[in-house]
Short mmCIF file of C-alpha atoms and ligand atoms in Angstrom, two decimals:
data_model
loop_
_atom_site.label_atom_id
_atom_site.label_comp_id
_atom_site.label_asym_id
_atom_site.label_seq_id
_atom_site.Cartn_x
_atom_site.Cartn_y
_atom_site.Cartn_z
CA MET A 7 -5.82 50.62 103.68
CA ALA A 8 -2.35 49.17 103.56
CA LYS A 9 -0.38 49.47 100.53
CA LEU A 10 0.38 46.49 98.43
CA SER A 11 3.89 45.92 97.13
CA PRO A 12 6.07 43.33 95.57
CA ASP A 13 6.77 42.12 98.98
CA THR A 14 3.20 41.24 99.57
CA ILE A 15 2.48 37.70 100.56
CA VAL A 16 -0.48 36.21 98.65
CA GLY A 17 -2.40 33.20 100.02
CA ILE A 18 -2.84 30.19 97.55
CA ASP A 19 -5.19 27.17 98.23
CA LEU A 20 -3.63 24.63 95.89
CA GLY A 21 -6.65 22.29 95.69
CA THR A 22 -7.07 18.90 94.23
CA THR A 23 -9.70 20.04 91.75
CA ASN A 24 -9.82 23.79 92.23
CA SER A 25 -7.35 26.42 93.39
CA CYS A 26 -7.88 29.80 94.68
CA ALA A 27 -5.90 32.81 95.61
CA ALA A 28 -6.36 35.87 97.67
CA VAL A 29 -4.39 38.72 99.19
CA ALA A 30 -5.16 40.74 102.35
CA THR A 31 -4.89 44.49 102.01
CA GLY A 32 -4.85 45.26 105.76
CA ASP A 33 -7.61 46.14 108.10
CA GLY A 34 -9.05 42.55 107.79
CA GLN A 35 -9.94 43.30 104.12
CA VAL A 36 -9.23 40.37 101.66
CA ARG A 37 -9.48 40.35 98.07
CA LEU A 38 -9.91 37.16 95.90
CA VAL A 39 -7.97 37.04 92.64
CA PRO A 40 -10.44 36.79 89.75
CA TYR A 41 -9.83 34.70 86.70
CA LYS A 42 -11.01 35.57 83.25
CA GLY A 43 -14.84 35.33 83.41
CA GLY A 44 -15.01 36.59 87.04
CA GLU A 45 -14.66 33.20 88.79
CA PHE A 46 -12.40 33.04 91.89
CA THR A 47 -11.38 29.48 91.54
CA ILE A 48 -9.43 27.95 88.74
CA PRO A 49 -9.44 24.15 87.87
CA SER A 50 -6.30 22.57 88.91
CA ILE A 51 -5.70 20.94 85.49
CA PHE A 52 -2.81 21.00 83.13
CA ALA A 53 -2.92 19.74 79.54
CA ILE A 54 -0.98 19.70 76.31
CA ASP A 55 -3.06 19.96 73.12
CA ASP A 56 -2.53 18.42 69.60
CA LYS A 57 -0.30 21.45 68.61
CA GLY A 58 1.87 20.96 71.77
CA HIS A 59 0.50 24.21 73.62
CA GLU A 60 0.33 23.96 77.29
CA LEU A 61 -3.07 24.67 78.77
CA ILE A 62 -3.59 25.46 82.41
CA GLY A 63 -6.90 25.85 84.46
CA HIS A 64 -10.15 26.77 82.64
CA GLU A 65 -8.53 26.27 79.18
CA ALA A 66 -7.33 22.74 80.17
CA LYS A 67 -10.70 21.76 81.59
CA ARG A 68 -12.62 22.90 78.52
CA GLN A 69 -10.83 20.31 76.34
CA TRP A 70 -10.44 17.49 78.81
CA GLN A 71 -13.21 15.37 77.39
CA LEU A 72 -11.61 15.31 73.94
CA ASN A 73 -8.00 14.93 75.08
CA PRO A 74 -7.98 12.63 78.15
CA ARG A 75 -4.80 11.06 77.74
CA ASN A 76 -2.91 14.57 77.87
CA THR A 77 -5.07 16.19 80.48
CA LEU A 78 -3.49 16.01 84.04
CA TYR A 79 -5.94 16.38 86.84
CA ALA A 80 -6.25 15.52 90.39
CA THR A 81 -2.40 15.09 90.50
CA LYS A 82 -2.38 16.45 94.19
CA ARG A 83 -3.27 12.92 95.14
CA LEU A 84 0.07 11.81 93.80
CA ILE A 85 2.35 14.35 95.28
CA GLY A 86 5.07 12.99 97.48
CA ARG A 87 4.03 9.42 96.87
CA SER A 88 6.08 6.44 96.24
CA PRO A 89 4.96 4.40 93.17
CA LYS A 90 4.53 1.36 95.42
CA ASP A 91 1.82 3.12 97.47
CA ASP A 92 -1.58 1.34 96.80
CA VAL A 93 -3.18 4.67 96.05
CA VAL A 94 -1.11 5.09 92.89
CA ASP A 95 -2.80 2.04 91.45
CA THR A 96 -6.21 3.44 92.51
CA VAL A 97 -5.50 6.67 90.87
CA GLN A 98 -4.37 4.92 87.58
CA ARG A 99 -7.58 3.04 87.46
CA SER A 100 -9.49 6.25 87.58
CA VAL A 101 -7.71 8.62 85.41
CA GLN A 102 -7.03 8.52 81.56
CA TYR A 103 -3.52 9.83 81.61
CA ARG A 104 -0.55 7.40 82.28
CA LEU A 105 1.52 7.10 85.48
CA HIS A 106 4.86 5.28 86.17
CA GLY A 107 7.46 5.17 88.64
CA GLY A 108 10.20 7.80 88.54
CA ALA A 109 13.88 7.92 89.48
CA HIS A 110 13.33 9.32 92.94
CA ASN A 111 10.99 6.87 94.54
CA ASP A 112 8.23 9.17 93.10
CA VAL A 113 5.42 8.98 90.45
CA GLU A 114 5.85 10.51 87.09
CA LEU A 115 3.04 11.56 84.52
CA ASP A 116 2.90 11.16 80.78
CA CYS A 117 1.49 13.87 78.86
CA HIS A 118 1.90 14.33 75.05
CA GLY A 119 4.94 12.35 74.80
CA ARG A 120 6.63 14.31 77.69
CA THR A 121 7.21 13.14 81.34
CA PHE A 122 6.46 15.24 84.29
CA GLN A 123 7.14 14.87 87.96
CA VAL A 124 4.10 15.65 90.06
CA GLN A 125 5.56 18.75 91.47
CA ASP A 126 6.33 20.01 87.97
CA VAL A 127 2.46 20.03 87.47
CA ALA A 128 1.96 21.82 90.78
CA ALA A 129 4.64 24.19 89.68
CA LYS A 130 2.78 24.91 86.58
CA LEU A 131 -0.39 25.76 88.42
CA LEU A 132 1.32 27.90 90.96
CA ALA A 133 3.03 29.78 88.29
CA LYS A 134 -0.35 30.42 86.43
CA ILE A 135 -1.99 31.44 89.70
CA ARG A 136 0.94 33.82 90.50
CA ASP A 137 0.85 35.20 87.00
CA VAL A 138 -2.85 35.92 87.03
CA ALA A 139 -2.49 37.48 90.66
CA SER A 140 0.40 39.62 89.35
CA ASP A 141 -1.69 40.89 86.49
CA HIS A 142 -4.56 41.60 88.80
CA LEU A 143 -2.34 43.42 91.37
CA GLY A 144 -0.14 45.22 89.03
CA PHE A 145 3.22 43.90 90.43
CA LYS A 146 5.10 40.72 90.18
CA VAL A 147 3.99 38.37 93.05
CA ARG A 148 7.10 36.56 94.47
CA ARG A 149 5.94 35.42 97.85
CA ALA A 150 3.07 33.04 98.94
CA VAL A 151 1.58 31.28 101.87
CA VAL A 152 0.37 27.86 100.29
CA THR A 153 -1.99 25.62 102.14
CA VAL A 154 -1.96 21.84 102.19
CA PRO A 155 -4.15 19.15 103.77
CA ALA A 156 -3.55 18.84 107.43
CA TYR A 157 -3.08 15.16 106.78
CA PHE A 158 -0.16 15.74 104.43
CA THR A 159 3.12 13.99 105.40
CA ASP A 160 6.44 15.74 105.73
CA ARG A 161 7.38 14.36 102.21
CA GLN A 162 4.27 15.82 100.67
CA ARG A 163 4.88 19.25 102.23
CA GLN A 164 8.52 19.27 100.93
CA ALA A 165 7.21 18.52 97.45
CA VAL A 166 4.95 21.60 97.52
CA LYS A 167 7.78 23.86 98.62
CA GLU A 168 9.77 22.30 95.82
CA ALA A 169 7.02 23.13 93.31
CA GLY A 170 7.39 26.71 94.37
CA ARG A 171 11.11 26.74 94.04
CA LEU A 172 10.67 25.37 90.55
CA VAL A 173 8.92 28.63 89.37
CA GLU A 174 10.64 31.10 91.74
CA LEU A 175 7.73 31.48 93.86
CA GLU A 176 8.90 31.71 97.57
CA VAL A 177 6.63 29.62 99.64
CA VAL A 178 7.17 31.61 102.81
CA ARG A 179 4.97 29.36 104.87
CA ILE A 180 3.03 26.01 104.29
CA ILE A 181 -0.09 26.06 106.56
CA ASN A 182 -2.76 23.56 107.06
CA GLU A 183 -6.09 23.96 105.10
CA PRO A 184 -8.47 23.54 108.05
CA THR A 185 -6.32 25.86 110.20
CA ALA A 186 -6.52 28.37 107.36
CA ALA A 187 -10.26 28.16 107.16
CA ALA A 188 -10.50 28.69 110.94
CA LEU A 189 -8.39 32.02 110.38
CA ALA A 190 -10.81 33.15 107.71
CA TYR A 191 -13.58 32.62 110.39
CA GLY A 192 -12.02 33.99 113.32
CA ALA A 193 -9.11 36.48 112.67
CA GLY A 194 -9.65 39.81 114.10
CA LYS A 195 -13.06 38.96 115.81
CA LYS A 196 -11.78 38.42 119.37
CA LEU A 197 -13.31 35.11 119.78
CA GLN A 198 -13.05 32.55 122.47
CA GLU A 199 -14.40 29.35 120.73
CA ARG A 200 -13.63 25.80 120.05
CA VAL A 201 -14.43 24.92 116.45
CA LEU A 202 -14.34 21.77 114.42
CA VAL A 203 -13.39 22.33 110.71
CA TYR A 204 -14.71 19.60 108.45
CA ASP A 205 -13.02 20.07 105.05
CA LEU A 206 -14.24 17.63 102.33
CA GLY A 207 -12.79 18.88 99.00
CA GLY A 208 -12.22 17.09 95.72
CA GLY A 209 -9.55 14.82 96.83
CA THR A 210 -8.88 14.93 100.61
CA PHE A 211 -10.77 14.89 103.82
CA ASP A 212 -9.38 16.85 106.89
CA VAL A 213 -10.93 17.51 110.18
CA SER A 214 -9.36 19.81 112.84
CA ILE A 215 -10.55 20.77 116.17
CA ILE A 216 -9.17 24.30 116.78
CA GLU A 217 -9.33 26.58 119.85
CA ILE A 218 -9.55 30.15 118.97
CA ARG A 219 -8.39 32.59 121.63
CA ASP A 220 -8.58 36.03 120.09
CA ARG A 221 -5.33 35.93 117.99
CA VAL A 222 -4.27 32.41 118.98
CA PHE A 223 -5.42 29.65 116.85
CA GLU A 224 -4.47 26.34 118.62
CA VAL A 225 -5.10 23.03 116.94
CA LYS A 226 -5.93 20.41 119.52
CA ALA A 227 -5.97 17.49 117.26
CA THR A 228 -6.35 16.65 113.50
CA GLY A 229 -7.20 13.66 111.41
CA GLY A 230 -8.21 12.74 107.93
CA ASP A 231 -7.65 10.65 104.90
CA ILE A 232 -5.83 12.10 101.91
CA PHE A 233 -7.60 9.77 99.73
CA LEU A 234 -11.38 10.68 100.40
CA GLY A 235 -12.95 13.33 98.52
CA GLY A 236 -15.45 14.44 95.90
CA LEU A 237 -13.55 12.40 93.21
CA ASP A 238 -14.46 9.17 95.32
CA PHE A 239 -18.20 10.30 95.20
CA ASP A 240 -17.87 10.72 91.32
CA ASP A 241 -16.21 7.42 91.10
CA ALA A 242 -19.32 5.51 92.88
CA ILE A 243 -21.60 7.11 90.19
CA ILE A 244 -19.15 6.15 87.42
CA ARG A 245 -19.00 2.53 88.67
CA HIS A 246 -22.92 2.27 88.92
CA VAL A 247 -23.37 3.68 85.35
CA LEU A 248 -20.63 1.36 83.81
CA ASP A 249 -22.16 -1.62 85.62
CA GLY A 250 -25.68 -0.83 84.25
CA PHE A 251 -24.21 -0.26 80.62
CA ARG A 252 -22.36 -3.43 80.79
CA GLU A 253 -25.54 -5.42 81.94
CA LYS A 254 -27.73 -3.81 79.28
CA HIS A 255 -25.31 -3.88 76.27
CA GLY A 256 -22.68 -6.25 77.20
CA ILE A 257 -20.13 -3.46 76.49
CA ASP A 258 -17.40 -2.38 79.02
CA LEU A 259 -16.78 1.32 78.50
CA SER A 260 -13.78 1.41 80.96
CA GLY A 261 -11.15 0.86 78.18
CA ASP A 262 -12.35 3.78 76.24
CA PRO A 263 -10.75 7.02 77.47
CA VAL A 264 -13.02 9.45 75.52
CA ALA A 265 -16.18 7.74 76.70
CA MET A 266 -14.83 7.50 80.38
CA GLN A 267 -14.02 11.14 80.39
CA ARG A 268 -17.52 11.94 79.23
CA VAL A 269 -18.83 9.75 81.93
CA ARG A 270 -16.73 11.40 84.59
CA ASP A 271 -17.73 15.04 83.44
CA LEU A 272 -21.55 14.08 83.72
CA ALA A 273 -21.01 12.09 86.92
CA GLU A 274 -19.59 15.23 88.64
CA ARG A 275 -22.21 17.39 87.24
CA THR A 276 -25.15 15.16 88.18
CA LYS A 277 -23.77 14.86 91.65
CA ILE A 278 -23.65 18.64 92.02
CA ASP A 279 -27.19 18.84 90.66
CA LEU A 280 -28.41 16.33 93.15
CA SER A 281 -27.44 18.67 95.97
CA VAL A 282 -30.30 20.92 94.95
CA ARG A 283 -32.71 18.51 93.32
CA THR A 284 -33.92 15.09 94.05
CA GLU A 285 -33.70 13.78 90.44
CA ALA A 286 -31.51 14.19 87.42
CA PRO A 287 -31.14 12.60 84.03
CA PHE A 288 -27.93 11.04 83.04
CA SER A 289 -27.60 10.67 79.29
CA ILE A 290 -24.86 10.82 76.86
CA PRO A 291 -25.44 10.39 73.23
CA PHE A 292 -23.40 8.18 70.99
CA ILE A 293 -21.21 7.08 73.85
CA THR A 294 -20.00 4.12 71.78
CA MET A 295 -20.63 1.65 68.94
CA THR A 296 -21.90 -1.94 68.95
CA PRO A 297 -19.48 -4.37 67.17
CA GLN A 298 -22.03 -4.15 64.23
CA GLY A 299 -21.37 -0.41 64.02
CA GLN A 300 -24.61 0.78 65.63
CA PRO A 301 -24.23 3.93 67.66
CA LEU A 302 -25.22 3.49 71.33
CA ASN A 303 -26.56 5.98 73.81
CA LEU A 304 -26.06 5.96 77.57
CA GLU A 305 -29.45 6.65 79.35
CA ALA A 306 -29.98 6.56 82.90
CA ARG A 307 -31.70 8.47 85.63
CA PHE A 308 -30.36 9.43 89.01
CA SER A 309 -32.09 10.26 92.19
CA ARG A 310 -30.69 11.82 95.28
CA GLU A 311 -31.63 8.72 97.12
CA LEU A 312 -29.51 6.45 94.90
CA LEU A 313 -26.67 8.87 95.08
CA GLU A 314 -26.76 8.79 98.88
CA GLU A 315 -27.08 4.83 98.88
CA LEU A 316 -23.99 4.65 96.44
CA THR A 317 -21.90 7.13 98.91
CA ARG A 318 -23.20 6.51 102.39
CA GLY A 319 -19.96 4.54 103.18
CA LEU A 320 -17.87 7.40 102.20
CA VAL A 321 -19.77 9.89 104.53
CA GLN A 322 -19.57 7.45 107.34
CA ARG A 323 -15.74 7.17 106.90
CA THR A 324 -15.73 10.98 107.37
CA LEU A 325 -17.84 10.61 110.51
CA ASP A 326 -15.49 7.86 111.74
CA LEU A 327 -12.59 10.22 111.48
CA VAL A 328 -14.49 13.03 113.20
CA GLU A 329 -15.11 10.74 116.12
CA GLN A 330 -11.54 9.74 116.34
CA VAL A 331 -10.42 13.21 116.32
CA MET A 332 -12.94 14.17 118.91
CA ALA A 333 -11.58 11.26 121.12
CA ASP A 334 -7.94 12.51 120.49
CA ALA A 335 -8.98 16.00 121.63
CA GLY A 336 -10.93 14.60 124.47
CA VAL A 337 -14.09 16.50 123.75
CA GLU A 338 -17.71 15.65 123.23
CA PRO A 339 -20.07 17.07 120.55
CA LYS A 340 -21.50 19.65 123.01
CA ASP A 341 -18.02 21.04 123.62
CA ILE A 342 -17.84 22.21 119.95
CA ASP A 343 -19.02 25.69 119.62
CA GLU A 344 -19.24 25.75 115.72
CA VAL A 345 -18.90 23.24 113.01
CA MET A 346 -17.38 24.96 109.93
CA LEU A 347 -17.86 23.32 106.52
CA VAL A 348 -15.05 23.69 104.06
CA GLY A 349 -14.71 22.18 100.53
CA GLY A 350 -17.22 21.92 97.79
CA GLN A 351 -18.42 18.39 98.60
CA THR A 352 -19.92 19.53 101.98
CA ARG A 353 -22.80 21.05 99.81
CA MET A 354 -24.12 17.46 99.60
CA PRO A 355 -27.25 17.40 101.80
CA LEU A 356 -26.29 14.03 103.18
CA VAL A 357 -23.10 15.41 104.67
CA GLN A 358 -24.82 18.27 106.24
CA GLN A 359 -27.67 16.16 107.72
CA THR A 360 -25.12 13.56 109.10
CA LEU A 361 -23.21 16.33 110.85
CA THR A 362 -26.34 18.00 112.26
CA HIS A 363 -27.42 14.71 113.62
CA TYR A 364 -24.18 14.07 115.24
CA PHE A 365 -23.62 17.60 116.74
CA LYS A 366 -27.29 18.13 117.34
CA LYS A 367 -27.12 21.47 115.72
CA PRO A 368 -26.57 22.66 112.08
CA PRO A 369 -23.15 23.44 110.89
CA SER A 370 -22.13 27.19 110.58
CA LYS A 371 -22.63 29.08 107.41
CA ALA A 372 -19.98 31.58 108.31
CA VAL A 373 -17.35 30.75 105.93
CA HIS A 374 -17.38 30.16 102.23
CA PRO A 375 -16.58 26.51 101.43
CA ASP A 376 -14.57 27.36 98.29
CA GLU A 377 -12.88 30.51 99.41
CA ALA A 378 -12.25 30.22 103.17
CA VAL A 379 -8.87 28.44 102.81
CA ALA A 380 -7.32 30.99 100.31
CA ILE A 381 -8.71 33.87 102.57
CA GLY A 382 -7.10 32.38 105.68
CA ALA A 383 -3.88 31.94 103.86
CA ALA A 384 -3.95 35.55 102.66
CA LEU A 385 -4.58 36.73 106.34
CA TYR A 386 -1.78 34.66 107.56
CA GLY A 387 0.40 35.97 104.83
CA TRP A 388 -0.49 39.56 105.86
CA SER A 389 0.32 38.78 109.52
CA LEU A 390 3.84 37.60 108.46
CA GLN A 391 4.66 40.88 106.76
CA GLU A 392 6.56 43.44 108.81
CA SER A 393 4.28 46.20 108.14
CA SER A 394 1.24 44.32 109.29
CA ASP A 395 -0.70 45.23 112.35
CA LEU A 396 -2.49 41.92 112.43
CA LYS A 397 -0.54 39.24 114.53
CA LEU A 398 -1.82 35.86 114.37
CA GLN A 399 -0.39 32.98 116.31
CA LEU A 400 -0.91 29.51 114.79
CA LEU A 401 -0.10 26.37 117.02
CA ASP A 402 -0.50 23.41 114.83
CA VAL A 403 0.21 19.69 115.28
CA ILE A 404 1.71 16.86 113.26
CA PRO A 405 -0.98 14.64 111.71
CA MET A 406 0.82 11.29 112.01
CA ALA A 407 3.53 9.97 114.24
CA ILE A 408 7.12 10.37 113.16
CA GLY A 409 9.54 7.69 113.97
CA LEU A 410 12.25 5.24 113.15
CA GLU A 411 12.64 1.70 112.16
CA ALA A 412 13.54 -0.49 115.12
CA ALA A 413 14.46 -3.99 115.34
CA GLY A 414 12.21 -6.44 113.37
CA GLY A 415 10.59 -3.62 111.38
CA ALA A 416 8.73 -2.03 114.37
CA MET A 417 8.00 1.71 114.37
CA HIS A 418 9.83 3.38 117.15
CA VAL A 419 7.73 6.55 117.67
CA VAL A 420 9.77 9.66 118.29
CA LEU A 421 7.02 12.29 118.00
CA PRO A 422 3.36 11.04 118.42
CA ARG A 423 0.42 11.92 116.40
CA ASN A 424 -1.06 15.37 117.36
CA ALA A 425 2.23 16.51 118.86
CA PRO A 426 2.43 20.28 118.66
CA ILE A 427 4.66 21.99 116.20
CA PRO A 428 7.34 23.32 116.14
CA ASN A 429 8.83 20.54 118.30
CA ALA A 430 12.21 18.83 118.92
CA LYS A 431 13.18 15.59 120.46
CA ALA A 432 16.53 14.13 121.08
CA LEU A 433 17.32 10.39 121.05
CA ALA A 434 20.27 8.74 122.57
CA ALA A 435 22.12 6.07 120.50
CA THR A 436 25.36 4.11 120.80
CA SER A 437 27.51 2.58 118.22
CA SER A 438 26.69 -1.09 117.95
CA LEU A 439 29.90 -2.37 116.10
CA ASP A 440 33.53 -1.89 116.75
CA ASP A 441 34.89 0.89 114.76
CA GLN A 442 31.53 1.60 113.24
CA SER A 443 31.99 4.68 111.05
CA GLU A 444 28.39 5.44 109.92
CA LEU A 445 25.08 5.50 111.54
CA MET A 446 22.03 4.82 109.31
CA LEU A 447 18.44 5.70 110.23
CA ARG A 448 15.34 5.08 108.21
CA ILE A 449 12.57 7.42 109.28
CA PHE A 450 8.94 6.92 108.76
CA GLN A 451 5.61 8.88 109.29
CA GLY A 452 2.45 7.02 109.87
CA ASP A 453 0.43 5.59 112.85
CA HIS A 454 1.00 1.91 112.05
CA ALA A 455 2.98 -0.17 114.49
CA GLU A 456 4.95 -1.67 111.59
CA VAL A 457 7.02 0.67 109.55
CA ALA A 458 6.27 -1.27 106.25
CA ALA A 459 2.75 0.18 106.47
CA ASN A 460 3.91 3.85 107.06
CA GLU A 461 5.37 6.16 104.71
CA LEU A 462 9.23 6.31 104.33
CA LEU A 463 10.45 9.79 104.75
CA GLY A 464 14.10 9.09 104.10
CA GLU A 465 17.17 7.20 104.89
CA PHE A 466 19.74 9.21 106.71
CA THR A 467 23.42 8.28 106.80
CA PHE A 468 25.56 10.14 109.40
CA ARG A 469 29.20 9.78 108.49
CA GLY A 470 32.24 10.42 110.70
CA VAL A 471 31.45 8.32 113.84
CA ARG A 472 34.49 8.23 115.79
CA PRO A 473 36.45 4.80 115.71
CA ALA A 474 35.98 3.07 118.90
CA PRO A 475 34.87 -0.19 120.39
CA ALA A 476 31.23 -1.10 120.14
CA GLY A 477 28.97 0.77 122.59
CA ALA A 478 31.78 3.39 123.40
CA VAL A 479 30.49 6.17 121.14
CA ARG A 480 27.47 7.95 122.56
CA LEU A 481 25.37 9.66 119.87
CA GLU A 482 22.45 11.96 120.15
CA VAL A 483 19.99 12.03 117.16
CA LEU A 484 17.84 15.31 117.14
CA PHE A 485 14.49 15.24 115.39
CA GLU A 486 13.18 18.88 114.61
CA VAL A 487 9.84 19.55 113.13
CA ASN A 488 9.33 23.19 112.11
CA VAL A 489 6.19 25.07 112.17
CA GLU A 490 5.42 23.87 108.75
CA GLY A 491 5.38 20.19 109.85
CA ILE A 492 8.73 19.72 107.95
CA LEU A 493 11.36 17.45 109.55
CA THR A 494 15.14 17.88 109.94
CA VAL A 495 17.22 15.15 111.50
CA SER A 496 20.77 15.78 112.83
CA ALA A 497 23.24 13.76 114.93
CA SER A 498 26.15 14.55 117.11
CA ASP A 499 28.79 12.82 119.25
CA LEU A 500 27.83 13.43 122.75
CA ASP A 501 31.30 13.27 124.06
CA THR A 502 33.09 15.50 121.52
CA GLY A 503 30.01 17.61 120.83
CA LYS A 504 30.94 17.10 117.00
CA GLN A 505 28.12 17.37 114.66
CA MET A 506 27.93 14.36 112.26
CA LYS A 507 27.89 15.00 108.55
CA ARG A 508 24.72 13.99 107.04
CA THR A 509 24.21 12.78 103.45
CA LEU A 510 21.51 14.04 101.49
CA ARG A 511 18.03 12.65 102.10
CA VAL A 512 17.38 9.67 99.90
CA THR A 513 14.06 8.45 99.46
CA GLN A 514 14.82 5.68 96.93
CA SER A 515 14.29 2.34 98.64
N1 LIG B 63 -22.93 21.58 94.99
C1 LIG B 63 -22.13 20.54 95.27
N2 LIG B 63 -22.60 19.36 95.68
C2 LIG B 63 -21.76 18.33 95.91
N3 LIG B 63 -20.43 18.32 95.61
C3 LIG B 63 -19.97 19.54 95.11
C4 LIG B 63 -20.77 20.55 94.80
N4 LIG B 63 -20.03 21.66 94.43
C5 LIG B 63 -18.73 21.14 94.34
N5 LIG B 63 -18.71 19.85 94.76
C6 LIG B 63 -17.54 18.95 94.70
O1 LIG B 63 -16.49 19.45 95.54
C7 LIG B 63 -15.26 19.07 95.19
C8 LIG B 63 -14.41 20.16 94.93
O2 LIG B 63 -14.22 20.85 96.13
P1 LIG B 63 -13.06 21.83 96.48
O3 LIG B 63 -12.94 22.87 95.44
O4 LIG B 63 -13.31 22.24 97.82
O5 LIG B 63 -11.81 20.74 96.42
P2 LIG B 63 -10.22 21.13 96.34
O6 LIG B 63 -9.92 22.26 97.29
O7 LIG B 63 -9.88 21.24 94.91
O8 LIG B 63 -9.69 19.76 96.87
P3 LIG B 63 -8.81 19.45 98.09
O9 LIG B 63 -9.12 20.30 99.20
O10 LIG B 63 -9.37 17.94 98.53
O11 LIG B 63 -7.54 19.33 97.67
C9 LIG B 63 -15.52 18.29 93.76
O12 LIG B 63 -15.48 16.90 93.88
C10 LIG B 63 -16.90 18.81 93.44
O13 LIG B 63 -17.63 17.86 92.50
MG1 LIG B 64 -9.62 22.24 99.32
#
């Protein structure tokens, strides 16, 4: 067994609802990091209690019903997002803590009179996971491979790196969650297979088609929706329950944070129950009072059938994305050797039946849906270490096109969706004004034809353009996307070879 040391790189799956960490000890052996009580996952929740104490993980979840305003959960859905983004409103409607726009075109969260950036919360979670791992391993963990949804943009990836920096955890590599799951499945097994990873977690859905050729893991196409996950299944139940309560008692519970948190908690538990049973009660005593001061109970029953009716549209959306990725990769269901299920929400029978029907065979049970991503990250971390004898090659892709704003707000695509990474592409440009001194570019990521519907990654201003008549300065703009899916843009004067100075990336708009 290889020796663990402070240089060891741990693998961290920073999930929307649960996080998990693992470490490889060599020889294909991976240990999961246990939390108090023996569980291998920790709720991705941060809270501050009445006394001002910060709580993370299980401690935070234990009190979330009673302290809904100061319990921050599912914050991964907000990372690297601009406050104007529609999803921010949607999140605000479903959580009990308060959100508002921050100074950097980002979202800030209120908690117990304090304000946090989304990456501050990710940083707190990373620090907690690191500390538990350090206690378990007996040395201070300093380095990690951290996973993100394949469908994360450059901006979201940068925010996760920043979270690590905030707590002095070196994020040596960001890798995609489905790719990590494929590593957990195939590393060291000398496989020649084409697998489809279907990852439906708490907050996000990812699907990737990956060709495994022994140590090479090549992503052929990826797709997903970073706003489609178990939380949306919970919301479907919650809406149904609230509607029923309003009809029966004329009372809208949505304005009562404590009642709402109790409903959310039970909605999730009921959903999970209905994966193994066909019926479940849904009752919460003393949920509220009538205007006359009479206590009211919430009493309902749920069947698996009703849950399926309420969420069929969500499962269909995942299947539409599967079909799109299949088309992008140019393959048919029969060309997929194994379908891997990752993410807690894939335990829902309807999900498994839908996939079995589409692929005409049941999905593989070869990986653990909650642990595969952290295990894959740990294996990859191990392969990056000098002392390692496991050499893995990951060939991933960008999930959405990267491009710049052209005349009339059109998106000029520089790197298309599913372009392999690392990648680089040079664009030629000329000065358009006499004595133009700056070149300004607005860069976007997304698959829409109009930039307004895509995510603004940043505005870059290149200073020091040579004074000359319009059209006389020939510039080259170089787009480079590294193995992590993170973009750098540089520009140079083609005639003098001089590199332009670039101002800091600004994301304000
Ligand atoms: N038995 C079950 N049946 C249905 N859903 C389940 C079951 N067990 C867990 N879930 C759901 O799975 C989701 C959590 O999955 P997981 O822990 O994989 O997500 P995550 O990694 O935190 O999120 P993401 O990958 O989207 O960032 C929750 O919504 C949870 O309710
Ligand atoms: Mg996950």
